[in-house]
Amino acid sequence: MGRTAENREIRNIAIIAHVDHGKTTLVDAMFRQSGLLRAGQVVDERIMDSLDLERERGITIAAKNCSVSWRGVKINIIDTPGHSDFGAEVERALSMADGAILLVDASEGPLPQTRFVLKKTLEKGLKVIVVINKIDRKDAQVSRVLEAVYDLFIDLGAGDDQIDFPVLSAAGRDGIAKRKLNEETDNIHQLLDAIVDEIPPPVYDPDEPFQMLVSDLGYSDYLGRLAVGKIINGTVSSNRLLVCIDRDGKQIPLKVTKLQKYEGLSYRPAESVSAGDIAVLAGIDDVKIGDTICTREHPKALPRITVDEPTISMRFTINDSPFSGQEGRFVQSTKIRERLFKETLMNVAIRMEEDRERDSFIVKGRGEFQMAILIETMRREGFEFCVGRPHVIYRYENGKKLEPIERLFVDCEEEFLGVVTEKLAQRKARMMGLVHDDSGRARAEFSAPSRALIGYRDEFLTDTKGTGVMNSYFAGYEEFRGDFNKRVTGSIVADRPGKAVAYALFNLEARGRLFVRPGDPGYEGMIVGEHNRDSDINVNPTKEKKLSNMRAAGKDDAVVLTPVRPITIERALNFIRDDEMVEITPKSVRMKKTILSAMTRKTLRPDSSAGSGRSPI
Ligand SMILES: Nc1nc2c(ncn2[C@@H]2O[C@H](COP(=O)(O)OP(=O)(O)OP(=O)(O)O)[C@@H](O)[C@H]2O)c(=O)[nH]1
Ligand SMILES: [Mg+2]
């Protein structure tokens, strides 16, 4: 073991919490009050949510770095997502941090993802500052929530010094944070002080040569690929000859053409960057997250970033519908492969395998929402492709089949608990706990197979009349709990090409719920609706009324159709079955049978009309 030294000019913190507990909003307050933004400067809310999809959905998708300066100390901040599908982003962010701010909503208390992110942080031995946030909420219960946080630390086996965490109460949106709940303040200075005083500065070994762990990749139009990471030891300067050590231990020589470090929201050129700080290196093409960048003279790899294994998989193929190539710029399999491969480089949670036999790609990740975001991102870039139904990834150990299991927390009005519990029980979920509170709400905890939850959220919201809240975290693999039958419905499938016609749709309404409107183009094998029964039916949505009777023809225009809810990517992924796919283009989301011809479907699989486990939407 070498010597250790501290870089007291730096603090590296990750901001972690359950989804929506106010992380990104708190970072805004840090920007404002550390002098980064001019007084009165008008900026968007949640400045760090810079991706289009983050702004549209109001949620953080990727962990991102920024920095503020406080009392002469540079604080590198990593804002992380709270949605469980993006949990790997938190694990990646923690690889750059020496401490974490755990935000907990003052009314909701610790929720499943609070547990997940705290567990990862404690496992790394990082110091935590607890911030009970949103104390301005009328239903805030600061002391009860704080008690629950202590319980959580104990439950997760926190060490004594970790349990001895500093606590602040905050209203991030109002820019307030304080140690004592009843003290008056109009700023978050005490929080910034706590970061400087209580989060340990990064330590390094002054005798070791330069080593940096690549924790993020960026891209600049001028500089090309950027490698972002914490400098673990030594110092780096521009134009140094270095090597990058990859997963297999291979050393790839490289030269840093430009060296930068974080300053506020972006990065600025730097002569050199020293141990403990986060550097942004340009000039390195062949680098991946988890690689070590070090000197050619002393190449020594750091432990790679590890993230939980993917639990779900989905098939991506070229768009083989008759409409293929009409709306997208990138349609070829080579382009899709290239794009998915790029995703695996930038996104530690995503893996990709090629299935040459079926000219398709198996993409693995953490959840349906994460997949939906990847699909949406690709279609906006101009891609056209098809995807299959998400499947959970099974494992086999000692001859036993194992499946991913989630810990599910349901919060709903008591009157809906019965139906929720019944449906979950049908899906092999087990109730682990139940608390009734005074306000007539029930909180139930289940251990549920991940496959039971795919596509369940919509149904849950319907069953609880929109008032239920459900949250889950991945608890690990357990023995397969056996098949289960869900309530099933079939598909209403077009049997020919052509535009849908009001008259035909009106007559089809009795058969189920429709997805298309009059005038929507279609093709044979396209799914135009959800059948009320558990079988598929082939129909003609283009059928016009015979114009033999003038009066009747006039009436036709007056047909009133039930409004059609637009098909979103998430809805489509929840809806399709194993023999169906979603067709995605920059302009459209359509669902179709994998085999388009009704005749071929019939000959290949005479029983293909039987429903196979779709829940109604
Ligand atoms: N009442 C109240 N609401 C707040 C406060 N801070 C944030 N919010 C609101 O909470 C919601 C979520 O805020 P975000 O900052 O996006 O939360 P987040 O933790 O970054 O969310 P994810 O990154 O998606 O996990 C927004 O509607 C905010 O306006 C606060 O101090 N008080
Ligand atoms: Mg956020």
XYZ file of C-alpha atoms and ligand atoms in Angstrom:
650
model
C 0.000 0.000 0.000
C 1.369 3.375 -0.969
C 0.995 6.734 0.716
C -2.279 8.598 0.658
C -2.866 12.269 0.108
C -6.010 14.396 -0.185
C -6.994 16.925 -2.796
C -8.691 19.383 -0.483
C -9.689 21.686 -3.330
C -12.215 19.216 -4.669
C -15.370 17.455 -3.514
C -17.153 14.907 -5.722
C -20.772 14.208 -4.870
C -23.595 12.285 -6.498
C -27.164 13.386 -5.869
C -29.318 10.315 -5.428
C -32.999 9.674 -4.661
C -36.185 8.006 -5.724
C -37.738 9.426 -8.869
C -39.134 12.965 -8.566
C -37.844 13.657 -5.075
C -36.264 16.859 -6.350
C -32.619 16.168 -7.303
C -32.393 18.202 -10.474
C -34.318 21.093 -8.934
C -31.881 21.177 -6.022
C -28.965 21.388 -8.460
C -30.615 24.513 -9.924
C -30.511 26.073 -6.462
C -26.828 25.168 -6.144
C -26.125 26.888 -9.445
C -27.987 30.021 -8.474
C -26.557 30.368 -5.017
C -22.958 29.547 -5.772
C -22.861 32.524 -8.095
C -22.804 30.521 -11.275
C -25.903 32.233 -12.556
C -26.142 35.995 -12.377
C -28.709 37.337 -9.943
C -32.007 37.572 -11.747
C -30.714 35.639 -14.757
C -33.643 33.845 -16.301
C -32.972 30.184 -17.012
C -35.114 27.146 -17.565
C -36.072 25.059 -14.585
C -34.120 21.837 -14.113
C -31.224 23.059 -16.143
C -29.380 19.728 -15.957
C -32.233 17.903 -17.701
C -30.807 18.959 -21.025
C -31.906 16.101 -23.277
C -35.080 16.744 -25.271
C -36.773 13.685 -23.849
C -35.828 14.689 -20.312
C -37.471 18.055 -20.758
C -40.560 16.616 -22.390
C -41.085 13.925 -19.789
C -39.905 15.953 -16.809
C -37.569 13.216 -15.684
C -33.838 12.659 -15.668
C -32.680 9.849 -17.961
C -28.874 10.093 -17.945
C -26.551 10.979 -15.071
C -24.662 14.182 -15.828
C -21.739 16.124 -14.403
C -21.478 19.762 -13.554
C -19.594 21.774 -10.968
C -20.014 24.700 -8.637
C -17.511 26.536 -6.526
C -18.067 27.146 -2.821
C -15.643 28.735 -0.342
C -12.833 28.191 -2.833
C -13.598 24.495 -3.162
C -14.723 23.020 -6.439
C -17.707 20.731 -6.003
C -18.198 18.291 -8.862
C -21.856 17.307 -8.827
C -23.323 14.296 -10.583
C -27.092 14.538 -10.952
C -28.557 11.049 -11.325
C -31.907 9.690 -12.522
C -34.348 8.298 -9.949
C -36.366 6.019 -12.218
C -35.479 2.402 -11.537
C -34.953 1.578 -15.210
C -31.977 3.936 -15.166
C -30.407 2.476 -12.026
C -27.183 1.666 -13.858
C -26.670 5.396 -14.378
C -26.495 5.770 -10.612
C -23.946 2.992 -10.356
C -21.896 4.723 -13.053
C -22.188 8.097 -11.329
C -21.022 6.678 -8.017
C -17.762 5.645 -9.663
C -16.840 9.357 -9.751
C -18.142 10.291 -6.295
C -16.612 10.431 -2.820
C -19.944 11.074 -1.165
C -23.639 11.403 -1.892
C -26.582 13.603 -1.074
C -29.578 11.384 -0.455
C -32.798 13.300 -1.010
C -35.964 11.993 0.550
C -39.365 13.552 -0.059
C -40.680 14.910 3.256
C -44.104 13.476 2.659
C -43.484 10.301 0.659
C -40.531 9.126 2.716
C -38.033 6.551 1.445
C -39.382 4.640 -1.575
C -38.017 1.623 -3.456
C -35.430 3.465 -5.497
C -34.251 5.306 -2.362
C -33.305 1.901 -1.095
C -31.600 0.842 -4.325
C -29.450 3.966 -4.654
C -28.579 4.060 -0.964
C -27.586 0.401 -1.023
C -25.209 1.015 -3.924
C -23.763 4.047 -2.154
C -23.236 2.280 1.167
C -21.634 -0.678 -0.585
C -19.044 1.696 -1.964
C -18.417 2.966 1.558
C -19.337 6.525 0.610
C -20.311 9.177 3.112
C -23.933 10.315 2.831
C -25.637 13.611 3.652
C -29.381 13.116 4.095
C -31.637 15.905 2.889
C -35.327 15.692 3.728
C -36.671 17.657 0.780
C -39.922 19.440 -0.106
C -40.595 20.475 3.497
C -42.897 23.126 2.050
C -45.418 20.382 1.267
C -48.508 20.595 3.408
C -48.366 16.889 4.143
C -44.665 16.961 5.083
C -43.768 14.789 8.069
C -40.106 15.459 8.580
C -39.513 13.525 11.794
C -41.434 10.457 10.675
C -39.560 10.410 7.385
C -36.227 10.840 9.148
C -37.001 7.877 11.355
C -37.771 5.803 8.266
C -34.434 6.882 6.793
C -32.579 5.698 9.899
C -34.433 2.384 9.672
C -33.406 2.077 6.048
C -29.722 2.703 6.864
C -29.863 0.053 9.584
C -31.703 -2.363 7.349
C -29.031 -1.959 4.687
C -26.286 -2.713 7.204
C -24.733 0.764 7.209
C -21.538 1.160 9.234
C -21.527 3.332 12.366
C -19.891 6.282 10.658
C -22.345 6.022 7.762
C -25.356 6.031 10.098
C -23.966 9.094 11.772
C -25.028 11.159 8.762
C -25.646 14.896 8.733
C -29.314 15.786 8.172
C -30.727 18.879 6.546
C -34.279 19.842 5.748
C -34.847 21.539 2.443
C -37.260 22.980 -0.023
C -35.050 22.755 -3.080
C -37.514 24.571 -5.285
C -37.491 27.565 -2.950
C -33.704 27.364 -2.641
C -33.758 26.632 1.080
C -31.807 24.094 3.141
C -31.149 24.132 6.864
C -29.881 22.007 9.724
C -32.616 22.908 12.166
C -36.164 22.617 10.978
C -37.400 25.666 12.874
C -34.651 28.058 11.871
C -35.305 30.802 9.349
C -33.219 30.872 6.226
C -33.541 31.900 2.607
C -30.676 29.934 1.104
C -28.928 26.571 0.830
C -25.580 27.744 2.188
C -25.707 25.218 5.011
C -25.979 22.422 2.485
C -23.029 23.711 0.466
C -21.104 24.072 3.750
C -21.992 20.517 4.714
C -20.661 19.221 1.395
C -17.350 21.038 1.873
C -17.031 20.191 5.578
C -18.399 16.671 5.770
C -17.832 14.949 2.450
C -14.247 13.701 2.412
C -12.006 15.179 -0.276
C -10.790 12.688 -2.884
C -7.732 10.705 -1.796
C -4.951 9.504 -4.029
C -1.534 7.939 -3.855
C 1.091 10.613 -4.605
C 3.606 7.961 -5.640
C 1.428 6.475 -8.357
C 1.523 7.684 -11.956
C -1.535 9.029 -13.782
C -4.639 6.831 -13.809
C -8.165 7.786 -14.818
C -11.307 5.653 -14.768
C -13.568 6.367 -17.736
C -17.092 6.820 -16.358
C -18.826 8.626 -19.181
C -18.480 9.292 -22.877
C -19.431 12.500 -24.582
C -19.272 13.834 -28.075
C -18.271 17.184 -29.462
C -18.635 18.204 -33.105
C -15.202 19.826 -32.977
C -13.307 17.385 -30.820
C -15.008 14.055 -31.496
C -15.361 11.465 -28.766
C -14.784 12.705 -25.219
C -13.824 10.481 -22.302
C -15.009 11.685 -18.897
C -13.799 10.320 -15.602
C -12.250 10.846 -12.242
C -8.496 11.037 -12.029
C -7.646 8.457 -9.412
C -3.904 9.140 -9.227
C -1.390 11.509 -10.755
C -1.868 14.467 -13.042
C -2.587 14.717 -16.745
C -1.687 17.398 -19.234
C -2.431 17.976 -22.933
C -0.589 16.116 -25.654
C 0.545 13.409 -23.303
C 1.096 10.000 -24.789
C -1.097 7.608 -22.863
C -2.722 4.223 -23.182
C -6.257 3.043 -22.695
C -6.621 -0.408 -21.146
C -9.786 -2.150 -22.291
C -11.885 -4.949 -20.809
C -9.537 -7.628 -22.099
C -6.427 -5.876 -20.826
C -5.439 -4.737 -24.313
C -3.498 -1.465 -24.370
C -4.526 1.034 -26.993
C -2.055 3.930 -27.418
C -3.589 7.379 -27.500
C -2.787 11.026 -27.313
C -4.875 13.614 -25.502
C -5.481 16.379 -28.027
C -7.490 18.520 -25.671
C -7.829 18.499 -21.929
C -10.791 20.042 -20.148
C -12.513 20.076 -16.790
C -15.998 20.896 -15.580
C -16.847 24.451 -14.797
C -20.494 25.010 -14.127
C -22.627 23.484 -16.813
C -19.938 22.921 -19.374
C -16.233 22.290 -19.527
C -13.308 24.619 -20.028
C -9.827 23.913 -21.367
C -7.218 23.193 -18.698
C -3.421 23.023 -18.770
C -3.476 20.063 -16.459
C -5.945 18.231 -14.258
C -4.857 16.680 -10.993
C -5.850 13.675 -8.936
C -9.369 13.786 -7.485
C -10.827 16.059 -10.146
C -12.971 14.980 -13.063
C -11.352 15.393 -16.458
C -12.723 15.484 -19.987
C -10.235 14.121 -22.509
C -10.492 14.511 -26.269
C -8.573 12.652 -28.926
C -9.506 9.168 -27.845
C -11.712 7.268 -30.226
C -11.439 3.728 -29.100
C -12.495 4.109 -25.492
C -15.331 2.541 -23.516
C -16.905 3.235 -20.157
C -14.995 1.309 -17.511
C -11.615 1.495 -19.307
C -8.558 2.880 -17.535
C -6.486 5.600 -19.130
C -2.915 5.678 -17.826
C 0.688 6.306 -18.798
C 2.529 4.190 -21.330
C 5.367 3.680 -18.876
C 3.189 2.353 -16.051
C 0.028 0.842 -17.475
C -2.104 -0.393 -14.606
C -5.853 -1.039 -14.929
C -8.283 0.122 -12.243
C -11.244 -2.084 -11.274
C -13.921 -1.669 -13.935
C -17.320 -0.131 -13.219
C -19.757 -2.900 -12.493
C -23.492 -2.529 -12.930
C -26.315 -4.975 -12.337
C -26.980 -7.385 -15.194
C -29.819 -6.638 -17.619
C -33.125 -8.302 -16.769
C -35.141 -7.839 -19.929
C -34.485 -8.357 -23.617
C -36.107 -7.278 -26.842
C -35.657 -8.109 -30.500
C -34.921 -5.281 -32.962
C -35.250 -5.988 -36.680
C -35.461 -4.061 -39.902
C -38.858 -2.725 -40.791
C -40.330 -5.319 -43.133
C -43.792 -3.798 -43.390
C -45.064 -2.698 -46.816
C -44.586 0.897 -45.640
C -40.906 0.350 -44.932
C -38.571 3.118 -46.057
C -41.276 5.734 -46.551
C -40.734 7.791 -43.425
C -37.255 7.054 -42.095
C -33.773 7.976 -43.233
C -32.023 4.950 -41.733
C -33.664 1.654 -42.499
C -30.882 -0.824 -43.268
C -29.850 -3.502 -40.858
C -26.223 -2.249 -40.920
C -27.359 1.191 -39.770
C -29.468 -0.266 -36.970
C -26.570 -2.454 -35.872
C -24.209 0.535 -35.851
C -26.639 2.621 -33.825
C -27.326 -0.082 -31.262
C -23.619 -0.760 -30.927
C -23.051 2.938 -30.251
C -25.719 2.742 -27.546
C -23.859 -0.078 -25.807
C -20.775 2.141 -25.686
C -22.560 5.137 -24.212
C -25.018 3.352 -21.967
C -23.634 0.926 -19.396
C -27.001 -0.748 -18.873
C -27.552 -1.792 -22.494
C -26.134 -4.901 -24.183
C -26.622 -6.076 -27.704
C -26.301 -9.466 -29.381
C -26.639 -10.252 -33.026
C -28.959 -12.981 -34.234
C -27.587 -13.484 -37.738
C -30.022 -16.235 -38.511
C -32.984 -13.931 -38.171
C -31.177 -10.787 -39.249
C -32.023 -9.129 -35.968
C -30.520 -7.838 -32.748
C -31.315 -8.777 -29.192
C -31.092 -5.690 -26.996
C -30.884 -6.223 -23.257
C -31.581 -3.679 -20.559
C -33.253 -2.938 -17.251
C -36.864 -2.243 -18.083
C -39.543 -1.458 -20.633
C -39.355 2.248 -20.000
C -35.638 2.301 -20.709
C -36.320 0.418 -23.962
C -39.099 2.839 -24.866
C -36.700 5.760 -24.375
C -34.053 4.130 -26.593
C -36.678 3.473 -29.276
C -38.001 7.033 -29.093
C -34.469 8.439 -29.303
C -33.710 6.349 -32.377
C -36.870 7.275 -34.217
C -36.138 10.937 -33.641
C -32.744 10.406 -35.204
C -34.525 9.135 -38.335
C -34.476 5.381 -37.779
C -37.121 2.978 -38.913
C -37.284 -0.531 -37.446
C -39.442 -3.129 -35.734
C -39.281 -4.402 -32.166
C -40.748 -7.450 -30.498
C -42.324 -7.922 -27.108
C -40.056 -7.396 -24.080
C -39.092 -10.624 -22.332
C -37.454 -11.177 -18.987
C -34.047 -12.816 -19.021
C -34.021 -16.166 -17.258
C -30.949 -17.727 -15.704
C -30.126 -21.335 -15.127
C -28.199 -22.482 -12.079
C -27.653 -26.077 -10.974
C -30.327 -27.224 -13.363
C -32.861 -24.756 -11.965
C -34.591 -22.022 -13.906
C -34.349 -18.644 -12.190
C -36.275 -15.482 -12.969
C -35.879 -11.796 -12.040
C -37.972 -10.830 -9.035
C -38.962 -7.347 -7.947
C -39.970 -5.903 -4.650
C -43.182 -4.072 -5.422
C -44.769 -1.390 -3.273
C -48.378 -0.504 -3.862
C -50.070 2.499 -2.341
C -53.779 2.779 -3.076
C -57.170 3.430 -1.564
C -58.332 0.518 0.544
C -61.312 -0.239 -1.648
C -59.035 -1.106 -4.590
C -56.625 -3.273 -2.648
C -58.719 -6.407 -3.203
C -58.626 -6.311 -6.979
C -54.941 -5.347 -7.047
C -53.985 -8.167 -4.688
C -56.036 -10.674 -6.631
C -54.470 -9.752 -9.954
C -50.974 -9.809 -8.517
C -51.593 -13.164 -6.851
C -52.691 -14.569 -10.218
C -49.343 -13.437 -11.534
C -47.423 -15.293 -8.846
C -46.733 -12.262 -6.676
C -46.619 -12.819 -2.904
C -47.711 -10.263 -0.375
C -44.921 -9.466 2.079
C -46.531 -6.786 4.176
C -49.577 -4.579 4.538
C -50.178 -1.351 6.434
C -53.406 0.606 6.578
C -53.099 4.273 7.379
C -55.680 6.556 8.959
C -56.616 8.257 5.727
C -58.147 5.138 4.167
C -55.153 4.231 2.067
C -53.352 0.924 2.151
C -49.683 0.245 1.566
C -48.863 -3.258 0.479
C -45.540 -4.825 -0.317
C -45.164 -7.752 -2.738
C -42.462 -9.947 -4.093
C -43.379 -10.241 -7.761
C -41.821 -11.778 -10.870
C -40.599 -9.010 -13.205
C -42.577 -10.632 -16.018
C -45.767 -10.047 -14.017
C -45.105 -6.320 -14.065
C -44.379 -5.938 -17.774
C -47.440 -4.207 -19.103
C -49.161 -4.221 -15.724
C -48.896 -0.515 -14.920
C -51.762 0.587 -17.178
C -54.023 -2.062 -15.769
C -53.093 -1.078 -12.235
C -53.977 2.542 -12.935
C -57.321 1.499 -14.374
C -58.041 -0.770 -11.423
C -57.252 1.975 -8.909
C -59.061 4.657 -10.928
C -55.794 6.466 -11.429
C -55.182 6.989 -7.719
C -52.765 4.130 -7.094
C -49.015 4.485 -6.945
C -46.770 1.557 -7.649
C -43.007 1.356 -7.326
C -40.607 -1.498 -7.539
C -36.952 -2.311 -7.438
C -35.082 -5.294 -8.745
C -34.532 -7.642 -5.809
C -32.577 -10.431 -7.498
C -33.065 -13.778 -9.174
C -35.224 -16.485 -7.603
C -36.538 -19.830 -8.676
C -39.066 -19.616 -11.537
C -42.543 -19.423 -10.056
C -44.352 -21.163 -12.889
C -46.555 -19.988 -15.710
C -49.636 -17.923 -15.120
C -52.597 -16.971 -17.197
C -53.464 -13.356 -17.544
C -56.805 -12.225 -18.807
C -56.407 -12.404 -22.547
C -57.624 -10.544 -25.564
C -56.781 -11.014 -29.197
C -56.001 -8.666 -32.044
C -58.167 -7.265 -34.779
C -56.002 -7.578 -37.874
C -56.420 -5.957 -41.286
C -56.729 -8.510 -44.067
C -55.800 -6.202 -46.949
C -54.041 -2.938 -47.714
C -55.865 0.365 -47.903
C -57.118 3.311 -45.927
C -59.483 2.724 -43.047
C -63.042 3.852 -43.690
C -65.474 5.246 -41.108
C -68.237 2.866 -42.119
C -66.042 -0.206 -41.642
C -64.628 1.055 -38.358
C -68.069 1.791 -37.031
C -69.098 -1.801 -37.678
C -65.913 -3.099 -36.063
C -66.398 -1.194 -32.855
C -68.586 -3.955 -31.468
C -65.673 -6.373 -31.735
C -63.286 -4.473 -29.502
C -61.274 -1.318 -29.123
C -59.852 0.221 -32.283
C -56.444 1.827 -32.813
C -56.996 3.461 -36.191
C -59.011 6.396 -37.462
C -60.751 6.867 -40.806
C -58.161 7.694 -43.442
C -55.287 5.925 -41.661
C -53.344 3.816 -44.158
C -52.970 0.120 -43.422
C -51.745 -3.159 -44.829
C -52.457 -6.838 -44.532
C -51.267 -8.049 -41.130
C -51.451 -4.632 -39.448
C -53.201 -4.664 -36.081
C -56.094 -2.230 -36.117
C -57.616 -3.021 -32.759
C -57.895 -5.146 -29.663
C -60.382 -7.977 -29.946
C -62.788 -8.503 -27.035
C -62.152 -12.245 -27.174
C -58.980 -14.207 -26.731
C -58.522 -14.848 -30.437
C -57.370 -12.850 -33.450
C -59.812 -11.884 -36.178
C -58.998 -10.768 -39.694
C -61.154 -7.913 -40.889
C -61.512 -5.463 -43.738
C -61.225 -1.936 -42.337
C -61.443 -0.453 -45.856
C -64.936 -1.664 -46.579
C -67.166 1.099 -47.938
C -70.908 1.136 -47.693
C -72.504 0.153 -50.975
C -73.817 3.298 -52.577
C -77.024 1.744 -53.867
C -79.199 3.927 -51.674
C -78.491 7.650 -51.888
C -80.049 8.536 -48.569
C -78.108 5.891 -46.695
C -74.869 7.026 -48.316
C -75.489 10.505 -47.026
C -75.954 9.165 -43.524
C -72.610 7.452 -43.677
C -70.680 10.652 -43.117
C -72.545 11.197 -39.899
C -71.168 8.031 -38.296
C -69.872 8.896 -34.834
C -66.838 6.868 -33.847
C -65.479 6.312 -30.368
C -62.361 8.459 -29.962
C -59.123 6.555 -30.526
C -56.309 6.915 -28.028
C -53.072 7.377 -29.941
C -50.711 4.413 -29.830
C -47.559 5.362 -27.988
C -44.419 3.262 -27.942
C -45.040 2.247 -24.338
C -48.633 1.230 -24.998
C -47.617 -0.740 -28.061
C -44.857 -2.585 -26.191
C -47.345 -3.520 -23.504
C -49.904 -4.684 -26.023
C -48.072 -6.922 -28.463
C -47.708 -10.648 -28.034
C -44.963 -13.019 -29.071
C -46.171 -13.294 -32.662
C -46.513 -9.541 -33.067
C -44.183 -6.586 -33.487
C -44.207 -2.826 -33.213
C -43.270 -0.916 -36.345
C -41.495 2.318 -35.511
C -40.748 5.160 -37.883
C -40.005 8.836 -37.225
C -43.687 9.548 -37.862
C -45.644 6.428 -36.924
C -46.041 3.698 -34.368
C -47.988 0.751 -35.763
C -48.483 -2.783 -34.554
C -48.451 -5.790 -36.824
C -48.384 -9.555 -36.930
C -44.839 -10.838 -37.436
C -46.193 -12.866 -40.352
C -48.261 -10.453 -42.374
C -50.196 -12.814 -44.598
C -53.330 -14.176 -42.950
C -53.088 -17.256 -45.123
C -49.499 -17.997 -44.105
C -50.325 -17.466 -40.448
C -53.107 -19.962 -40.758
C -51.036 -22.598 -42.513
C -47.974 -22.141 -40.326
C -49.749 -22.045 -37.029
C -53.297 -23.238 -37.223
C -53.784 -22.322 -33.577
C -52.199 -18.874 -33.893
C -55.543 -17.265 -33.256
C -55.449 -18.345 -29.616
C -54.627 -15.540 -27.213
C -51.304 -15.994 -25.512
C -51.178 -13.938 -22.416
C -51.939 -10.353 -23.141
C -53.418 -8.151 -20.540
C -56.098 -5.758 -21.737
C -55.199 -2.136 -22.318
N -43.231 21.102 -3.220
C -42.014 20.991 -3.747
N -41.862 20.450 -4.969
C -40.620 20.343 -5.465
C -39.480 20.769 -4.736
N -38.380 20.507 -5.478
C -38.810 19.944 -6.618
N -40.157 19.852 -6.634
C -40.991 19.336 -7.714
O -40.826 17.937 -7.805
C -40.865 17.511 -9.166
C -39.643 16.705 -9.505
O -38.512 17.526 -9.475
P -37.123 17.073 -10.115
O -36.104 18.044 -9.652
O -37.252 16.850 -11.574
O -36.928 15.663 -9.410
P -35.769 14.619 -9.692
O -35.468 13.961 -8.403
O -34.631 15.266 -10.396
O -36.502 13.587 -10.672
P -35.783 12.413 -11.531
O -34.463 12.920 -11.937
O -36.661 12.145 -12.694
O -35.689 11.239 -10.615
C -41.006 18.771 -9.996
O -42.349 18.930 -10.328
C -40.541 19.865 -9.072
O -41.131 21.098 -9.345
C -39.693 21.361 -3.448
O -38.762 21.781 -2.749
N -40.976 21.434 -3.012
Mg -33.730 14.733 -12.084
